[in-house]
């Protein structure tokens, strides 16, 4: 089982990138589980025909000890297993704590042992790498981390902070930073800017994802380019990203 975390600043296109990556991997024959770790709980909607699925926290609150895996794990496009950790009501409670509770429940219900995914991808909000948001890299859930960034200053600033957090946890034998996925915003000299930033934080750009209206078109239809715009050049871009992620990640040792 390969365990990967994808971090990035809010609004950078992280969930879009992750869901298109999951779809590409699933169509290549891998059993993929995508776990959304953002209180907005919208990581998996492009794999669920635009629909929001019940979150672990919501179901835990509603069903308590009677909660079962089928209440929180839903099959989406290509057979991708979709989970949303969820978060508290805005302004009440800690979103990070919600992620911790969701992870504990998935472990308690033996989600990975039951579904036996080949690849687990955690889609994590990266503006802050504290508490529960650090759980995928701090708790040994993910082995490899990729950061989604554009050439915008705040996105690169967030990428630097995330890289520093990974480095700190990495000293304790946790996850390793494997590279930056450049989700382009068509900024002047964007590729050069991101390559330079990647070098400064000691990593590389693993994939360039150009800005494309096909991604928005697919999202408007409630899905990924692999499902709704099959003849788009972006399908190949995400296939290339899938190949790079597989190349840079390792199976978990038994």
PDB file of N, CA and C in Angstrom, residues 5-88:
ATOM      1  N   UNK A   5       0.415  12.015   0.848  1.00  0.00           N
ATOM      2  CA  UNK A   5      -0.328  13.214   1.262  1.00  0.00           C
ATOM      3  C   UNK A   5      -0.077  14.319   0.248  1.00  0.00           C
ATOM      4  N   UNK A   6      -1.139  15.011  -0.109  1.00  0.00           N
ATOM      5  CA  UNK A   6      -1.008  16.156  -1.008  1.00  0.00           C
ATOM      6  C   UNK A   6      -1.442  17.400  -0.239  1.00  0.00           C
ATOM      7  N   UNK A   7      -0.480  18.305  -0.047  1.00  0.00           N
ATOM      8  CA  UNK A   7      -0.720  19.537   0.699  1.00  0.00           C
ATOM      9  C   UNK A   7      -0.731  20.718  -0.270  1.00  0.00           C
ATOM     10  N   UNK A   8      -1.235  21.831   0.206  1.00  0.00           N
ATOM     11  CA  UNK A   8      -1.213  23.049  -0.595  1.00  0.00           C
ATOM     12  C   UNK A   8      -2.102  24.106   0.025  1.00  0.00           C
ATOM     13  N   UNK A   9      -1.818  25.341  -0.322  1.00  0.00           N
ATOM     14  CA  UNK A   9      -2.596  26.469   0.176  1.00  0.00           C
ATOM     15  C   UNK A   9      -4.056  26.332  -0.261  1.00  0.00           C
ATOM     16  N   UNK A  10      -4.976  26.792   0.574  1.00  0.00           N
ATOM     17  CA  UNK A  10      -6.394  26.780   0.215  1.00  0.00           C
ATOM     18  C   UNK A  10      -6.646  27.543  -1.074  1.00  0.00           C
ATOM     19  N   UNK A  11      -7.452  26.975  -1.972  1.00  0.00           N
ATOM     20  CA  UNK A  11      -7.810  27.647  -3.218  1.00  0.00           C
ATOM     21  C   UNK A  11      -6.796  27.484  -4.337  1.00  0.00           C
ATOM     22  N   UNK A  12      -5.769  26.645  -4.106  1.00  0.00           N
ATOM     23  CA  UNK A  12      -4.716  26.492  -5.112  1.00  0.00           C
ATOM     24  C   UNK A  12      -5.072  25.448  -6.179  1.00  0.00           C
ATOM     25  N   UNK A  13      -6.173  24.723  -5.975  1.00  0.00           N
ATOM     26  CA  UNK A  13      -6.563  23.681  -6.925  1.00  0.00           C
ATOM     27  C   UNK A  13      -6.084  22.300  -6.492  1.00  0.00           C
ATOM     28  N   UNK A  14      -5.835  22.179  -5.187  1.00  0.00           N
ATOM     29  CA  UNK A  14      -5.317  20.934  -4.625  1.00  0.00           C
ATOM     30  C   UNK A  14      -6.303  19.779  -4.753  1.00  0.00           C
ATOM     31  N   UNK A  15      -7.560  20.035  -4.391  1.00  0.00           N
ATOM     32  CA  UNK A  15      -8.565  18.970  -4.468  1.00  0.00           C
ATOM     33  C   UNK A  15      -8.865  18.583  -5.910  1.00  0.00           C
ATOM     34  N   UNK A  16      -8.865  19.566  -6.804  1.00  0.00           N
ATOM     35  CA  UNK A  16      -9.063  19.290  -8.227  1.00  0.00           C
ATOM     36  C   UNK A  16      -7.923  18.416  -8.741  1.00  0.00           C
ATOM     37  N   UNK A  17      -6.699  18.793  -8.389  1.00  0.00           N
ATOM     38  CA  UNK A  17      -5.532  18.016  -8.800  1.00  0.00           C
ATOM     39  C   UNK A  17      -5.592  16.603  -8.225  1.00  0.00           C
ATOM     40  N   UNK A  18      -5.925  16.504  -6.948  1.00  0.00           N
ATOM     41  CA  UNK A  18      -5.967  15.199  -6.279  1.00  0.00           C
ATOM     42  C   UNK A  18      -7.022  14.289  -6.881  1.00  0.00           C
ATOM     43  N   UNK A  19      -8.222  14.815  -7.124  1.00  0.00           N
ATOM     44  CA  UNK A  19      -9.291  13.967  -7.668  1.00  0.00           C
ATOM     45  C   UNK A  19      -8.982  13.528  -9.095  1.00  0.00           C
ATOM     46  N   UNK A  20      -8.361  14.399  -9.889  1.00  0.00           N
ATOM     47  CA  UNK A  20      -7.961  14.007 -11.243  1.00  0.00           C
ATOM     48  C   UNK A  20      -6.832  12.976 -11.203  1.00  0.00           C
ATOM     49  N   UNK A  21      -5.944  13.103 -10.225  1.00  0.00           N
ATOM     50  CA  UNK A  21      -4.885  12.113 -10.031  1.00  0.00           C
ATOM     51  C   UNK A  21      -5.485  10.766  -9.621  1.00  0.00           C
ATOM     52  N   UNK A  22      -6.406  10.791  -8.674  1.00  0.00           N
ATOM     53  CA  UNK A  22      -7.057   9.549  -8.220  1.00  0.00           C
ATOM     54  C   UNK A  22      -7.768   8.853  -9.377  1.00  0.00           C
ATOM     55  N   UNK A  23      -8.466   9.641 -10.197  1.00  0.00           N
ATOM     56  CA  UNK A  23      -9.181   9.079 -11.345  1.00  0.00           C
ATOM     57  C   UNK A  23      -8.193   8.432 -12.324  1.00  0.00           C
ATOM     58  N   UNK A  24      -7.069   9.119 -12.590  1.00  0.00           N
ATOM     59  CA  UNK A  24      -6.056   8.586 -13.512  1.00  0.00           C
ATOM     60  C   UNK A  24      -5.493   7.266 -12.991  1.00  0.00           C
ATOM     61  N   UNK A  25      -5.190   7.209 -11.706  1.00  0.00           N
ATOM     62  CA  UNK A  25      -4.645   5.991 -11.105  1.00  0.00           C
ATOM     63  C   UNK A  25      -5.667   4.855 -11.138  1.00  0.00           C
ATOM     64  N   UNK A  26      -6.920   5.183 -10.852  1.00  0.00           N
ATOM     65  CA  UNK A  26      -7.976   4.161 -10.848  1.00  0.00           C
ATOM     66  C   UNK A  26      -8.157   3.559 -12.238  1.00  0.00           C
ATOM     67  N   UNK A  27      -8.090   4.409 -13.264  1.00  0.00           N
ATOM     68  CA  UNK A  27      -8.263   3.923 -14.636  1.00  0.00           C
ATOM     69  C   UNK A  27      -7.057   3.108 -15.101  1.00  0.00           C
ATOM     70  N   UNK A  28      -5.958   3.210 -14.375  1.00  0.00           N
ATOM     71  CA  UNK A  28      -4.782   2.385 -14.671  1.00  0.00           C
ATOM     72  C   UNK A  28      -4.833   1.054 -13.920  1.00  0.00           C
ATOM     73  N   UNK A  29      -5.932   0.846 -13.183  1.00  0.00           N
ATOM     74  CA  UNK A  29      -6.139  -0.436 -12.519  1.00  0.00           C
ATOM     75  C   UNK A  29      -5.797  -0.480 -11.044  1.00  0.00           C
ATOM     76  N   UNK A  30      -5.442   0.664 -10.468  1.00  0.00           N
ATOM     77  CA  UNK A  30      -5.115   0.691  -9.036  1.00  0.00           C
ATOM     78  C   UNK A  30      -6.373   0.919  -8.203  1.00  0.00           C
ATOM     79  N   UNK A  31      -6.385   0.311  -7.030  1.00  0.00           N
ATOM     80  CA  UNK A  31      -7.479   0.557  -6.084  1.00  0.00           C
ATOM     81  C   UNK A  31      -7.059   1.745  -5.223  1.00  0.00           C
ATOM     82  N   UNK A  32      -7.790   2.836  -5.360  1.00  0.00           N
ATOM     83  CA  UNK A  32      -7.399   4.098  -4.733  1.00  0.00           C
ATOM     84  C   UNK A  32      -8.405   4.504  -3.660  1.00  0.00           C
ATOM     85  N   UNK A  33      -7.904   4.995  -2.544  1.00  0.00           N
ATOM     86  CA  UNK A  33      -8.755   5.614  -1.529  1.00  0.00           C
ATOM     87  C   UNK A  33      -8.308   7.064  -1.373  1.00  0.00           C
ATOM     88  N   UNK A  34      -9.251   7.995  -1.498  1.00  0.00           N
ATOM     89  CA  UNK A  34      -8.944   9.413  -1.310  1.00  0.00           C
ATOM     90  C   UNK A  34      -9.629   9.904  -0.045  1.00  0.00           C
ATOM     91  N   UNK A  35      -8.818  10.467   0.856  1.00  0.00           N
ATOM     92  CA  UNK A  35      -9.334  10.949   2.143  1.00  0.00           C
ATOM     93  C   UNK A  35      -9.218  12.469   2.176  1.00  0.00           C
ATOM     94  N   UNK A  36     -10.344  13.145   2.183  1.00  0.00           N
ATOM     95  CA  UNK A  36     -10.367  14.598   2.251  1.00  0.00           C
ATOM     96  C   UNK A  36     -10.144  15.070   3.677  1.00  0.00           C
ATOM     97  N   UNK A  37      -9.138  15.933   3.882  1.00  0.00           N
ATOM     98  CA  UNK A  37      -8.811  16.433   5.225  1.00  0.00           C
ATOM     99  C   UNK A  37      -8.933  17.950   5.251  1.00  0.00           C
ATOM    100  N   UNK A  38     -10.069  18.437   4.851  1.00  0.00           N
ATOM    101  CA  UNK A  38     -10.345  19.872   4.804  1.00  0.00           C
ATOM    102  C   UNK A  38     -11.745  20.058   5.367  1.00  0.00           C
ATOM    103  N   UNK A  39     -11.935  20.995   6.297  1.00  0.00           N
ATOM    104  CA  UNK A  39     -13.274  21.175   6.879  1.00  0.00           C
ATOM    105  C   UNK A  39     -14.357  21.517   5.854  1.00  0.00           C
ATOM    106  N   UNK A  40     -13.958  21.989   4.655  1.00  0.00           N
ATOM    107  CA  UNK A  40     -14.967  22.259   3.615  1.00  0.00           C
ATOM    108  C   UNK A  40     -15.584  20.967   3.083  1.00  0.00           C
ATOM    109  N   UNK A  41     -14.879  19.874   3.261  1.00  0.00           N
ATOM    110  CA  UNK A  41     -15.375  18.536   2.880  1.00  0.00           C
ATOM    111  C   UNK A  41     -15.758  18.429   1.404  1.00  0.00           C
ATOM    112  N   UNK A  42     -14.948  19.029   0.547  1.00  0.00           N
ATOM    113  CA  UNK A  42     -15.272  19.006  -0.891  1.00  0.00           C
ATOM    114  C   UNK A  42     -14.188  18.327  -1.720  1.00  0.00           C
ATOM    115  N   UNK A  43     -13.289  17.608  -1.067  1.00  0.00           N
ATOM    116  CA  UNK A  43     -12.177  16.977  -1.777  1.00  0.00           C
ATOM    117  C   UNK A  43     -12.647  15.970  -2.823  1.00  0.00           C
ATOM    118  N   UNK A  44     -13.685  15.204  -2.481  1.00  0.00           N
ATOM    119  CA  UNK A  44     -14.065  14.061  -3.321  1.00  0.00           C
ATOM    120  C   UNK A  44     -15.269  14.323  -4.219  1.00  0.00           C
ATOM    121  N   UNK A  45     -15.792  15.535  -4.214  1.00  0.00           N
ATOM    122  CA  UNK A  45     -17.043  15.752  -4.954  1.00  0.00           C
ATOM    123  C   UNK A  45     -16.896  15.516  -6.453  1.00  0.00           C
ATOM    124  N   UNK A  46     -15.693  15.749  -7.004  1.00  0.00           N
ATOM    125  CA  UNK A  46     -15.485  15.508  -8.431  1.00  0.00           C
ATOM    126  C   UNK A  46     -15.383  14.020  -8.768  1.00  0.00           C
ATOM    127  N   UNK A  47     -15.332  13.192  -7.751  1.00  0.00           N
ATOM    128  CA  UNK A  47     -15.364  11.738  -7.964  1.00  0.00           C
ATOM    129  C   UNK A  47     -16.751  11.175  -7.672  1.00  0.00           C
ATOM    130  N   UNK A  48     -17.626  12.039  -7.139  1.00  0.00           N
ATOM    131  CA  UNK A  48     -18.976  11.614  -6.731  1.00  0.00           C
ATOM    132  C   UNK A  48     -20.049  12.386  -7.514  1.00  0.00           C
ATOM    133  N   UNK A  49     -19.749  12.694  -8.779  1.00  0.00           N
ATOM    134  CA  UNK A  49     -20.687  13.424  -9.649  1.00  0.00           C
ATOM    135  C   UNK A  49     -21.145  14.743  -9.043  1.00  0.00           C
ATOM    136  N   UNK A  50     -20.203  15.429  -8.403  1.00  0.00           N
ATOM    137  CA  UNK A  50     -20.482  16.750  -7.862  1.00  0.00           C
ATOM    138  C   UNK A  50     -21.219  16.751  -6.547  1.00  0.00           C
ATOM    139  N   UNK A  51     -21.497  15.565  -5.999  1.00  0.00           N
ATOM    140  CA  UNK A  51     -22.272  15.491  -4.752  1.00  0.00           C
ATOM    141  C   UNK A  51     -21.341  15.409  -3.540  1.00  0.00           C
ATOM    142  N   UNK A  52     -21.794  16.027  -2.487  1.00  0.00           N
ATOM    143  CA  UNK A  52     -21.057  15.998  -1.232  1.00  0.00           C
ATOM    144  C   UNK A  52     -21.446  14.740  -0.471  1.00  0.00           C
ATOM    145  N   UNK A  53     -20.464  14.023   0.053  1.00  0.00           N
ATOM    146  CA  UNK A  53     -20.769  12.808   0.814  1.00  0.00           C
ATOM    147  C   UNK A  53     -20.782  13.117   2.316  1.00  0.00           C
ATOM    148  N   UNK A  54     -21.513  12.325   3.108  1.00  0.00           N
ATOM    149  CA  UNK A  54     -21.504  12.528   4.560  1.00  0.00           C
ATOM    150  C   UNK A  54     -20.081  12.358   5.106  1.00  0.00           C
ATOM    151  N   UNK A  55     -19.716  13.198   6.056  1.00  0.00           N
ATOM    152  CA  UNK A  55     -18.360  13.139   6.606  1.00  0.00           C
ATOM    153  C   UNK A  55     -18.284  12.184   7.795  1.00  0.00           C
ATOM    154  N   UNK A  56     -17.053  11.811   8.133  1.00  0.00           N
ATOM    155  CA  UNK A  56     -16.845  10.929   9.278  1.00  0.00           C
ATOM    156  C   UNK A  56     -17.385  11.587  10.544  1.00  0.00           C
ATOM    157  N   UNK A  57     -17.103  12.877  10.717  1.00  0.00           N
ATOM    158  CA  UNK A  57     -17.557  13.564  11.939  1.00  0.00           C
ATOM    159  C   UNK A  57     -19.080  13.638  12.015  1.00  0.00           C
ATOM    160  N   UNK A  58     -19.735  13.923  10.889  1.00  0.00           N
ATOM    161  CA  UNK A  58     -21.204  13.973  10.867  1.00  0.00           C
ATOM    162  C   UNK A  58     -21.802  12.621  11.232  1.00  0.00           C
ATOM    163  N   UNK A  59     -21.261  11.579  10.633  1.00  0.00           N
ATOM    164  CA  UNK A  59     -21.804  10.236  10.873  1.00  0.00           C
ATOM    165  C   UNK A  59     -21.489   9.751  12.280  1.00  0.00           C
ATOM    166  N   UNK A  60     -20.342  10.169  12.778  1.00  0.00           N
ATOM    167  CA  UNK A  60     -19.966   9.809  14.150  1.00  0.00           C
ATOM    168  C   UNK A  60     -20.924  10.455  15.143  1.00  0.00           C
ATOM    169  N   UNK A  61     -21.267  11.698  14.866  1.00  0.00           N
ATOM    170  CA  UNK A  61     -22.204  12.423  15.732  1.00  0.00           C
ATOM    171  C   UNK A  61     -23.606  11.808  15.660  1.00  0.00           C
ATOM    172  N   UNK A  62     -24.000  11.393  14.449  1.00  0.00           N
ATOM    173  CA  UNK A  62     -25.349  10.862  14.252  1.00  0.00           C
ATOM    174  C   UNK A  62     -25.492   9.417  14.733  1.00  0.00           C
ATOM    175  N   UNK A  63     -24.444   8.604  14.554  1.00  0.00           N
ATOM    176  CA  UNK A  63     -24.588   7.167  14.799  1.00  0.00           C
ATOM    177  C   UNK A  63     -23.770   6.640  15.962  1.00  0.00           C
ATOM    178  N   UNK A  64     -22.815   7.428  16.433  1.00  0.00           N
ATOM    179  CA  UNK A  64     -22.037   7.004  17.592  1.00  0.00           C
ATOM    180  C   UNK A  64     -21.345   5.665  17.381  1.00  0.00           C
ATOM    181  N   UNK A  65     -21.464   4.802  18.362  1.00  0.00           N
ATOM    182  CA  UNK A  65     -20.785   3.505  18.323  1.00  0.00           C
ATOM    183  C   UNK A  65     -21.369   2.567  17.265  1.00  0.00           C
ATOM    184  N   UNK A  66     -22.542   2.900  16.739  1.00  0.00           N
ATOM    185  CA  UNK A  66     -23.162   2.051  15.704  1.00  0.00           C
ATOM    186  C   UNK A  66     -22.579   2.331  14.317  1.00  0.00           C
ATOM    187  N   UNK A  67     -21.678   3.298  14.229  1.00  0.00           N
ATOM    188  CA  UNK A  67     -21.084   3.689  12.943  1.00  0.00           C
ATOM    189  C   UNK A  67     -20.365   2.516  12.284  1.00  0.00           C
ATOM    190  N   UNK A  68     -20.616   2.336  10.987  1.00  0.00           N
ATOM    191  CA  UNK A  68     -19.951   1.279  10.221  1.00  0.00           C
ATOM    192  C   UNK A  68     -19.204   1.890   9.037  1.00  0.00           C
ATOM    193  N   UNK A  69     -18.292   1.118   8.445  1.00  0.00           N
ATOM    194  CA  UNK A  69     -17.490   1.629   7.343  1.00  0.00           C
ATOM    195  C   UNK A  69     -18.330   2.131   6.177  1.00  0.00           C
ATOM    196  N   UNK A  70     -19.410   1.419   5.863  1.00  0.00           N
ATOM    197  CA  UNK A  70     -20.244   1.831   4.719  1.00  0.00           C
ATOM    198  C   UNK A  70     -20.952   3.172   4.958  1.00  0.00           C
ATOM    199  N   UNK A  71     -20.929   3.653   6.199  1.00  0.00           N
ATOM    200  CA  UNK A  71     -21.500   4.965   6.507  1.00  0.00           C
ATOM    201  C   UNK A  71     -20.550   6.101   6.143  1.00  0.00           C
ATOM    202  N   UNK A  72     -19.262   5.770   5.972  1.00  0.00           N
ATOM    203  CA  UNK A  72     -18.265   6.830   5.758  1.00  0.00           C
ATOM    204  C   UNK A  72     -17.364   6.619   4.539  1.00  0.00           C
ATOM    205  N   UNK A  73     -17.441   5.437   3.925  1.00  0.00           N
ATOM    206  CA  UNK A  73     -16.637   5.150   2.727  1.00  0.00           C
ATOM    207  C   UNK A  73     -17.581   4.947   1.547  1.00  0.00           C
ATOM    208  N   UNK A  74     -17.396   5.758   0.501  1.00  0.00           N
ATOM    209  CA  UNK A  74     -18.303   5.729  -0.653  1.00  0.00           C
ATOM    210  C   UNK A  74     -17.507   5.496  -1.931  1.00  0.00           C
ATOM    211  N   UNK A  75     -18.059   4.690  -2.830  1.00  0.00           N
ATOM    212  CA  UNK A  75     -17.362   4.400  -4.081  1.00  0.00           C
ATOM    213  C   UNK A  75     -17.713   5.434  -5.132  1.00  0.00           C
ATOM    214  N   UNK A  76     -16.677   6.047  -5.685  1.00  0.00           N
ATOM    215  CA  UNK A  76     -16.861   7.074  -6.699  1.00  0.00           C
ATOM    216  C   UNK A  76     -16.390   6.618  -8.064  1.00  0.00           C
ATOM    217  N   UNK A  77     -16.144   7.569  -8.947  1.00  0.00           N
ATOM    218  CA  UNK A  77     -15.728   7.286 -10.318  1.00  0.00           C
ATOM    219  C   UNK A  77     -14.501   6.377 -10.357  1.00  0.00           C
ATOM    220  N   UNK A  78     -14.557   5.367 -11.223  1.00  0.00           N
ATOM    221  CA  UNK A  78     -13.430   4.464 -11.389  1.00  0.00           C
ATOM    222  C   UNK A  78     -13.219   3.528 -10.209  1.00  0.00           C
ATOM    223  N   UNK A  79     -14.186   3.519  -9.272  1.00  0.00           N
ATOM    224  CA  UNK A  79     -14.039   2.674  -8.087  1.00  0.00           C
ATOM    225  C   UNK A  79     -13.229   3.311  -6.983  1.00  0.00           C
ATOM    226  N   UNK A  80     -12.906   4.619  -7.131  1.00  0.00           N
ATOM    227  CA  UNK A  80     -12.149   5.301  -6.071  1.00  0.00           C
ATOM    228  C   UNK A  80     -12.977   5.325  -4.787  1.00  0.00           C
ATOM    229  N   UNK A  81     -12.379   4.912  -3.682  1.00  0.00           N
ATOM    230  CA  UNK A  81     -13.051   4.920  -2.380  1.00  0.00           C
ATOM    231  C   UNK A  81     -12.899   6.313  -1.777  1.00  0.00           C
ATOM    232  N   UNK A  82     -14.018   6.954  -1.499  1.00  0.00           N
ATOM    233  CA  UNK A  82     -14.011   8.353  -1.068  1.00  0.00           C
ATOM    234  C   UNK A  82     -14.390   8.500   0.401  1.00  0.00           C
ATOM    235  N   UNK A  83     -13.584   9.274   1.126  1.00  0.00           N
ATOM    236  CA  UNK A  83     -13.829   9.551   2.544  1.00  0.00           C
ATOM    237  C   UNK A  83     -13.606  11.036   2.779  1.00  0.00           C
ATOM    238  N   UNK A  84     -14.487  11.658   3.564  1.00  0.00           N
ATOM    239  CA  UNK A  84     -14.292  13.054   3.979  1.00  0.00           C
ATOM    240  C   UNK A  84     -14.245  13.102   5.503  1.00  0.00           C
ATOM    241  N   UNK A  85     -13.150  13.600   6.041  1.00  0.00           N
ATOM    242  CA  UNK A  85     -13.016  13.687   7.498  1.00  0.00           C
ATOM    243  C   UNK A  85     -14.067  14.631   8.087  1.00  0.00           C
ATOM    244  N   UNK A  86     -14.246  15.772   7.428  1.00  0.00           N
ATOM    245  CA  UNK A  86     -15.218  16.752   7.928  1.00  0.00           C
ATOM    246  C   UNK A  86     -14.597  17.683   8.948  1.00  0.00           C
ATOM    247  N   UNK A  87     -15.425  18.598   9.422  1.00  0.00           N
ATOM    248  CA  UNK A  87     -14.951  19.577  10.400  1.00  0.00           C
ATOM    249  C   UNK A  87     -16.116  20.109  11.203  1.00  0.00           C
ATOM    250  N   UNK A  88     -15.815  20.916  12.209  1.00  0.00           N
ATOM    251  CA  UNK A  88     -16.877  21.459  13.055  1.00  0.00           C
ATOM    252  C   UNK A  88     -17.639  22.569  12.343  1.00  0.00           C
TER     253      UNK A  88
END
